Short mmCIF file of C-alpha atoms in Angstrom, two decimals:
data_model
loop_
_atom_site.label_atom_id
_atom_site.label_comp_id
_atom_site.label_asym_id
_atom_site.label_seq_id
_atom_site.Cartn_x
_atom_site.Cartn_y
_atom_site.Cartn_z
CA UNK A 8 0.00 0.00 0.00
CA UNK A 9 1.55 3.28 -1.10
CA UNK A 10 -0.56 5.83 0.68
CA UNK A 11 0.75 9.34 1.14
CA UNK A 12 2.25 9.92 4.55
CA UNK A 13 0.59 12.77 6.41
CA UNK A 14 1.70 14.76 9.40
CA UNK A 15 4.19 17.29 10.66
CA UNK A 16 7.40 16.20 12.34
CA UNK A 17 8.13 17.34 15.87
CA UNK A 18 11.22 19.41 16.47
CA UNK A 19 13.78 18.05 18.92
CA UNK A 20 12.58 20.45 21.62
CA UNK A 21 8.92 19.57 21.02
CA UNK A 22 9.72 15.85 21.23
CA UNK A 23 11.47 16.33 24.56
CA UNK A 24 8.51 18.33 25.89
CA UNK A 25 6.07 15.65 24.72
CA UNK A 26 8.16 12.96 26.43
CA UNK A 27 8.36 14.97 29.66
CA UNK A 28 4.61 15.58 29.65
CA UNK A 29 3.52 11.98 29.05
CA UNK A 30 6.02 10.76 31.68
CA UNK A 31 4.67 13.19 34.30
CA UNK A 32 2.44 12.04 37.13
CA UNK A 33 -1.30 11.58 36.41
CA UNK A 34 -0.82 12.33 32.70
CA UNK A 35 -2.22 9.58 30.47
CA UNK A 36 -3.19 9.74 26.79
CA UNK A 37 -6.58 11.41 27.41
CA UNK A 38 -5.13 13.93 29.86
CA UNK A 39 -2.24 14.63 27.47
CA UNK A 40 -4.60 15.59 24.69
CA UNK A 41 -6.76 17.71 27.01
CA UNK A 42 -3.63 19.53 28.16
CA UNK A 43 -2.56 20.26 24.58
CA UNK A 44 -6.06 21.54 23.76
CA UNK A 45 -6.14 23.76 26.84
CA UNK A 46 -2.52 24.94 26.90
CA UNK A 47 -1.64 24.91 23.19
CA UNK A 48 1.65 23.03 23.48
CA UNK A 49 3.43 20.50 25.65
CA UNK A 50 5.97 23.06 26.85
CA UNK A 51 3.19 25.42 27.98
CA UNK A 52 1.36 22.52 29.61
CA UNK A 53 4.45 21.66 31.66
CA UNK A 54 4.54 25.22 32.98
CA UNK A 55 0.84 25.22 33.82
CA UNK A 56 0.70 21.80 35.53
CA UNK A 57 1.30 23.06 39.10
CA UNK A 58 -1.48 25.66 38.85
CA UNK A 59 -3.93 23.19 37.28
CA UNK A 60 -3.23 20.68 40.07
CA UNK A 61 -3.73 23.37 42.72
CA UNK A 62 -7.10 24.35 41.23
CA UNK A 63 -8.09 20.67 41.14
CA UNK A 64 -7.55 20.32 44.86
CA UNK A 65 -4.31 18.34 44.78
CA UNK A 66 -2.91 17.84 48.25
CA UNK A 67 0.74 17.81 47.15
CA UNK A 68 2.87 19.01 44.19
CA UNK A 69 2.65 16.88 41.06
CA UNK A 70 5.77 15.03 39.92
CA UNK A 71 6.84 16.51 36.60
CA UNK A 72 9.36 14.57 34.52
CA UNK A 73 12.61 16.52 34.37
CA UNK A 74 14.43 17.58 31.22
CA UNK A 75 17.39 15.43 32.33
CA UNK A 76 15.19 12.33 32.66
CA UNK A 77 13.72 12.90 29.20
CA UNK A 78 17.16 13.42 27.67
CA UNK A 79 18.42 10.20 29.31
CA UNK A 80 15.49 8.26 27.85
CA UNK A 81 16.12 9.78 24.41
CA UNK A 82 19.77 8.74 24.68
CA UNK A 83 18.77 5.20 25.69
CA UNK A 84 16.53 4.99 22.63
CA UNK A 85 19.22 6.27 20.29
CA UNK A 86 21.77 3.83 21.74
CA UNK A 87 19.62 0.86 20.71
CA UNK A 88 18.53 2.36 17.38
CA UNK A 89 14.98 3.26 18.43
CA UNK A 90 13.07 6.50 17.89
CA UNK A 91 10.15 8.25 19.58
CA UNK A 92 7.27 9.01 17.21
CA UNK A 93 4.50 11.48 18.05
CA UNK A 94 0.87 10.94 17.16
CA UNK A 95 0.81 13.64 14.48
CA UNK A 96 3.95 12.45 12.69
CA UNK A 97 4.04 10.54 9.38
CA UNK A 98 5.56 7.36 10.88
CA UNK A 99 2.99 7.01 13.66
CA UNK A 100 0.98 3.77 13.07
CA UNK A 101 -2.18 4.90 11.29
CA UNK A 102 -4.64 2.43 12.81
CA UNK A 103 -3.32 3.08 16.31
CA UNK A 104 -4.00 6.78 15.71
CA UNK A 105 -7.68 6.01 15.09
CA UNK A 106 -8.44 4.31 18.40
CA UNK A 107 -9.83 6.02 21.50
CA UNK A 108 -7.12 7.82 23.48
CA UNK A 109 -4.09 6.56 21.51
CA UNK A 110 -0.67 6.96 23.15
CA UNK A 111 0.66 10.39 22.14
CA UNK A 112 4.23 9.11 21.88
CA UNK A 113 5.52 5.62 21.10
CA UNK A 114 9.02 4.19 20.87
CA UNK A 115 9.72 2.18 17.72
CA UNK A 116 12.72 0.01 16.88
CA UNK A 117 12.94 -1.37 13.35
CA UNK A 118 11.36 -0.49 10.03
CA UNK A 119 8.41 1.95 10.37
CA UNK A 120 7.27 1.00 6.86
CA UNK A 121 5.81 -2.20 8.32
CA UNK A 122 3.00 -0.05 9.73
CA UNK A 123 2.01 0.86 6.17
CA UNK A 124 0.97 -2.75 5.48
CA UNK A 125 -2.57 -3.89 6.31
CA UNK A 126 -2.19 -5.37 9.81
CA UNK A 127 -3.63 -8.54 11.35
CA UNK A 128 -3.09 -9.51 14.97
CA UNK A 129 -2.59 -13.18 15.88
CA UNK A 130 -2.75 -14.11 19.56
CA UNK A 131 -3.35 -17.21 21.63
CA UNK A 132 -2.27 -19.54 24.39
CA UNK A 133 1.24 -19.53 25.82
CA UNK A 134 0.95 -23.29 26.46
CA UNK A 135 -0.27 -23.86 22.92
CA UNK A 136 -0.77 -27.30 21.41
CA UNK A 137 1.32 -28.46 18.47
CA UNK A 138 -1.77 -28.21 16.24
CA UNK A 139 -2.39 -24.65 17.39
CA UNK A 140 1.24 -23.67 16.75
CA UNK A 141 1.18 -25.20 13.26
CA UNK A 142 -2.07 -23.41 12.41
CA UNK A 143 -0.74 -20.07 13.69
CA UNK A 144 2.41 -20.49 11.61
CA UNK A 145 0.39 -21.35 8.53
CA UNK A 146 -1.96 -18.36 8.65
CA UNK A 147 0.87 -15.97 9.60
CA UNK A 148 2.98 -17.12 6.66
CA UNK A 149 0.08 -17.04 4.20
CA UNK A 150 -1.08 -13.62 5.40
CA UNK A 151 2.50 -12.35 5.02
CA UNK A 152 2.67 -13.73 1.49
CA UNK A 153 -0.60 -11.88 0.77
CA UNK A 154 0.91 -8.57 1.87
CA UNK A 155 -0.29 -8.32 5.48
CA UNK A 156 1.78 -7.43 8.53
CA UNK A 157 1.42 -9.68 11.58
CA UNK A 158 0.95 -8.03 14.98
CA UNK A 159 1.50 -9.95 18.21
CA UNK A 160 2.88 -9.66 21.73
CA UNK A 161 6.14 -11.69 21.66
CA UNK A 162 4.73 -14.11 24.25
CA UNK A 163 5.44 -17.83 24.29
CA UNK A 164 3.31 -20.20 22.22
CA UNK A 165 1.02 -18.73 19.57
CA UNK A 166 2.63 -15.27 19.58
CA UNK A 167 6.08 -16.75 19.00
CA UNK A 168 4.83 -18.96 16.17
CA UNK A 169 3.11 -16.02 14.44
CA UNK A 170 6.20 -13.80 14.66
CA UNK A 171 8.60 -16.51 13.47
CA UNK A 172 6.47 -17.41 10.44
CA UNK A 173 6.17 -13.78 9.31
CA UNK A 174 9.76 -12.59 9.78
CA UNK A 175 10.38 -12.40 6.04
CA UNK A 176 7.20 -10.41 5.36
CA UNK A 177 6.85 -7.97 8.25
CA UNK A 178 5.83 -8.47 11.85
CA UNK A 179 5.36 -6.16 14.84
CA UNK A 180 6.08 -7.06 18.47
CA UNK A 181 4.10 -4.98 20.96
CA UNK A 182 5.95 -4.74 24.26
CA UNK A 183 4.41 -4.65 27.74
CA UNK A 184 7.59 -3.06 29.14
CA UNK A 185 10.24 -0.77 27.76
CA UNK A 186 11.82 -1.54 24.39
CA UNK A 187 15.04 -2.41 26.19
CA UNK A 188 13.31 -4.98 28.42
CA UNK A 189 12.01 -7.67 26.02
CA UNK A 190 9.81 -10.30 27.66
CA UNK A 191 10.03 -13.25 27.96
CA UNK A 192 13.86 -13.43 28.05
CA UNK A 193 13.97 -16.62 25.96
CA UNK A 194 12.57 -14.66 23.01
CA UNK A 195 15.49 -12.22 22.94
CA UNK A 196 16.86 -13.62 19.67
CA UNK A 197 13.41 -13.46 18.09
CA UNK A 198 13.06 -9.88 19.32
CA UNK A 199 16.34 -8.95 17.64
CA UNK A 200 15.38 -10.74 14.42
CA UNK A 201 12.06 -8.89 14.14
CA UNK A 202 13.63 -5.43 13.92
CA UNK A 203 16.50 -6.71 11.75
CA UNK A 204 14.22 -8.28 9.13
CA UNK A 205 11.60 -5.74 7.95
CA UNK A 206 9.65 -5.73 11.21
CA UNK A 207 9.47 -3.51 14.28
CA UNK A 208 9.00 -3.50 18.03
CA UNK A 209 6.81 -0.83 19.62
CA UNK A 210 6.08 0.30 23.17
CA UNK A 211 4.44 3.20 24.97
CA UNK A 212 6.23 2.36 28.22
CA UNK A 213 9.41 4.08 29.49
CA UNK A 214 12.83 2.63 28.75
CA UNK A 215 13.97 0.45 31.61
CA UNK A 216 10.38 -0.45 32.55
CA UNK A 217 10.04 -4.09 33.66
CA UNK A 218 6.58 -5.38 32.63
CA UNK A 219 4.15 -6.11 35.47
CA UNK A 220 0.93 -8.10 35.37
CA UNK A 221 -1.23 -4.99 34.96
CA UNK A 222 0.85 -3.83 31.98
CA UNK A 223 -0.18 -6.75 29.76
CA UNK A 224 -3.85 -5.72 29.30
CA UNK A 225 -2.54 -2.28 28.33
CA UNK A 226 -0.21 -4.00 25.83
CA UNK A 227 -3.15 -6.06 24.54
CA UNK A 228 -5.10 -2.87 23.81
CA UNK A 229 -2.24 -1.66 21.61
CA UNK A 230 -2.17 -5.01 19.78
CA UNK A 231 -5.90 -4.69 19.06
CA UNK A 232 -5.67 -1.03 18.08
CA UNK A 233 -2.79 -1.57 15.64
CA UNK A 234 -4.80 -4.13 13.65
CA UNK A 235 -7.71 -4.32 11.26
CA UNK A 236 -8.64 -7.67 12.72
CA UNK A 237 -7.54 -9.96 15.54
CA UNK A 238 -7.28 -13.75 15.27
CA UNK A 239 -7.45 -15.91 18.41
CA UNK A 240 -6.00 -19.36 17.76
CA UNK A 241 -6.20 -20.97 21.22
CA UNK A 242 -7.38 -19.39 24.47
CA UNK A 243 -8.50 -20.75 27.81
CA UNK A 244 -11.63 -19.47 29.49
CA UNK A 245 -9.79 -16.74 31.41
CA UNK A 246 -6.85 -15.62 29.30
CA UNK A 247 -5.17 -12.47 28.07
CA UNK A 248 -6.15 -13.39 24.53
CA UNK A 249 -9.81 -12.99 25.45
CA UNK A 250 -9.00 -9.56 26.85
CA UNK A 251 -7.42 -8.72 23.49
CA UNK A 252 -10.53 -9.97 21.69
CA UNK A 253 -12.83 -7.91 23.89
CA UNK A 254 -10.71 -4.80 23.37
CA UNK A 255 -10.64 -5.40 19.61
CA UNK A 256 -14.42 -5.63 19.55
CA UNK A 257 -14.73 -2.39 21.55
CA UNK A 258 -12.44 -0.68 19.04
CA UNK A 259 -14.56 -1.87 16.12
CA UNK A 260 -11.99 -4.37 14.83
CA UNK A 261 -13.03 -7.73 13.39
CA UNK A 262 -12.54 -10.68 15.73
CA UNK A 263 -11.70 -14.11 14.33
CA UNK A 264 -11.61 -17.35 16.32
CA UNK A 265 -10.31 -20.81 15.43
CA UNK A 266 -12.67 -23.54 16.64
CA UNK A 267 -11.24 -26.31 18.78
CA UNK A 268 -12.18 -29.51 20.54
CA UNK A 269 -14.71 -29.09 23.38
CA UNK A 270 -12.46 -31.43 25.39
CA UNK A 271 -9.43 -29.11 25.15
CA UNK A 272 -9.47 -26.34 27.81
CA UNK A 273 -7.34 -24.23 25.46
CA UNK A 274 -10.29 -24.12 23.05
CA UNK A 275 -12.88 -23.10 25.62
CA UNK A 276 -12.22 -19.40 25.16
CA UNK A 277 -12.14 -19.49 21.36
CA UNK A 278 -15.31 -21.58 21.18
CA UNK A 279 -16.93 -19.06 23.51
CA UNK A 280 -15.92 -16.24 21.15
CA UNK A 281 -17.60 -18.10 18.29
CA UNK A 282 -20.81 -18.37 20.29
CA UNK A 283 -20.69 -14.60 20.77
CA UNK A 284 -20.30 -13.74 17.09
CA UNK A 285 -16.61 -14.04 16.25
CA UNK A 286 -15.84 -15.02 12.65
CA UNK A 287 -15.26 -18.78 12.25
CA UNK A 288 -11.69 -19.21 11.01
CA UNK A 289 -10.54 -22.48 9.51
CA UNK A 290 -8.30 -21.04 6.77
CA UNK A 291 -6.36 -17.92 5.88
CA UNK A 292 -8.93 -17.19 3.19
CA UNK A 293 -11.57 -16.65 5.89
CA UNK A 294 -9.47 -13.77 7.24
CA UNK A 295 -8.57 -12.22 3.88
CA UNK A 296 -12.17 -12.35 2.62
CA UNK A 297 -13.47 -10.50 5.67
CA UNK A 298 -10.68 -7.91 5.74
CA UNK A 299 -10.42 -7.05 2.03
CA UNK A 300 -13.23 -4.43 2.11
CA UNK A 301 -11.54 -2.76 5.10
CA UNK A 302 -8.12 -2.76 3.43
CA UNK A 303 -9.60 -1.01 0.39
CA UNK A 304 -11.32 1.64 2.51
CA UNK A 305 -9.43 4.97 2.72
CA UNK A 306 -8.03 5.95 6.11
CA UNK A 307 -9.17 9.35 7.37
CA UNK A 308 -7.06 11.17 9.90
CA UNK A 309 -8.25 13.65 12.47
CA UNK A 310 -6.68 16.97 11.32
CA UNK A 311 -6.00 17.88 14.97
CA UNK A 312 -3.51 15.01 15.10
CA UNK A 313 -1.53 16.28 12.14
CA UNK A 314 0.02 19.28 13.92
CA UNK A 315 2.48 19.04 16.83
CA UNK A 316 0.96 21.98 18.71
CA UNK A 317 -2.50 23.49 18.62
CA UNK A 318 -3.81 27.03 18.69
CA UNK A 319 -7.03 27.28 20.66
CA UNK A 320 -8.43 30.36 22.39
CA UNK A 321 -7.68 30.27 26.14
CA UNK A 322 -10.44 29.07 28.47
CA UNK A 323 -11.09 31.22 31.51
CA UNK A 324 -11.23 29.06 34.64
CA UNK A 325 -14.59 28.95 36.43
CA UNK A 326 -15.08 30.77 39.71
CA UNK A 327 -14.95 28.77 42.92
CA UNK A 328 -18.75 28.68 43.28
CA UNK A 329 -19.23 27.04 39.88
CA UNK A 330 -16.32 24.65 40.50
CA UNK A 331 -17.68 23.57 43.89
CA UNK A 332 -21.18 23.15 42.48
CA UNK A 333 -19.83 20.98 39.67
CA UNK A 334 -17.64 18.81 41.94
CA UNK A 335 -20.69 18.19 44.16
CA UNK A 336 -22.37 16.53 41.18
CA UNK A 337 -19.64 13.89 41.16
CA UNK A 338 -19.38 10.86 43.40
CA UNK A 339 -17.97 7.34 43.50
CA UNK A 340 -20.54 6.10 40.93
CA UNK A 341 -19.53 6.75 37.29
CA UNK A 342 -21.64 9.37 35.49
CA UNK A 343 -21.77 10.44 31.86
CA UNK A 344 -19.88 13.63 30.98
CA UNK A 345 -22.71 14.79 28.71
CA UNK A 346 -25.12 14.48 31.65
CA UNK A 347 -22.75 16.55 33.76
CA UNK A 348 -22.69 19.28 31.13
CA UNK A 349 -26.49 19.38 30.90
CA UNK A 350 -27.04 19.32 34.65
CA UNK A 351 -24.33 21.84 35.56
CA UNK A 352 -25.35 24.24 32.75
CA UNK A 353 -21.68 25.13 32.38
CA UNK A 354 -20.04 25.55 28.99
CA UNK A 355 -18.56 22.21 27.78
CA UNK A 356 -15.08 23.72 27.60
CA UNK A 357 -15.33 24.78 31.26
CA UNK A 358 -16.52 21.31 32.26
CA UNK A 359 -13.59 19.70 30.44
CA UNK A 360 -11.20 22.10 32.17
CA UNK A 361 -12.54 21.21 35.63
CA UNK A 362 -12.29 17.50 34.81
CA UNK A 363 -8.71 18.04 33.62
CA UNK A 364 -7.84 19.78 36.89
CA UNK A 365 -9.39 16.98 38.95
CA UNK A 366 -7.61 14.36 36.84
CA UNK A 367 -4.21 15.95 37.33
CA UNK A 368 -4.88 16.27 41.06
CA UNK A 369 -5.54 12.51 41.22
CA UNK A 370 -9.18 13.03 42.17
CA UNK A 371 -10.83 11.75 38.97
CA UNK A 372 -11.33 8.23 37.63
CA UNK A 373 -12.06 7.89 33.91
CA UNK A 374 -14.25 4.99 32.75
CA UNK A 375 -15.22 3.62 29.35
CA UNK A 376 -18.04 5.24 27.44
CA UNK A 377 -17.22 8.79 28.50
CA UNK A 378 -18.02 8.24 32.19
CA UNK A 379 -16.13 9.67 35.16
CA UNK A 380 -16.25 9.34 38.94
CA UNK A 381 -14.64 11.08 41.89
CA UNK A 382 -11.79 9.44 43.79
CA UNK A 383 -11.94 9.77 47.55
CA UNK A 384 -8.72 9.72 49.56
#
């Protein structure tokens, strides 16, 4: 696919400011974007963070990533041949950009051109059967021969089989930790081969970050978001692969499942997916047939993502009476932001500013579907 690359490249100083902002305390992807919208740039946001936290009722100063820490992480990336890519830049993965709250900055090691290929994720059991491994290898190889990139998580079993079979065509390893902490350790040689042979490794986590259990669902969301469709080869009833499938469905991606024996616990999850509407997958052709209309559909980018900084009119903060009245509408039970806007009768931009302040102060919990709740100390 030879689509025109869109976007504006960050300057070195902008990239450092972006890295400092996303590494600062209480700043996630949604908060990062809200800060850019409110402040206009990452550098201005860094200056305004203490005041925003104070207005949100923070009980202590927020930890802001230092320039020295950001420079050290940049140096660590350069040392291993990786780069940081911002969401508005041409090399940022296009399907990742289209999910809800995409990471504003990702580290990539390898060939960024692999993200120009139509992507398919293949995931499954770590303790995979020989049949499952052979099937994963077959569909990964045949999808690669058909011009698709294979996305997976570098885990044992199905992930490993999918990566190995697609090395010659293009494969992407999504990391749960930093790019310099590949997991599991026994896949180190595979990790090196991926970036050396047309593929890439990608992570939103800081360099030096050892993956923890709670980081893998976050990794799984990136796997789902990078792909047009996600194939589950083998999965037990409670497995990370089912989390990936659920996240893919929530992102509007196609979910494929390979049927298995009712007597094999590794097929219980995939058979359950089939009962809930996943596409029955017994051959590579099943995947290609379903994805072809999506591959041929043009990709539309949000223009706001194509500029490194934004120019919005400043929002005047609400007075204390309005802020207190709004905060009183919140509680431990999640409520819809649109309902908050209607009930408070405040301008939407003012509501979003108050929520941003509360978020930075650690007093707000964001939920799916545009719902928020108040965090009590």
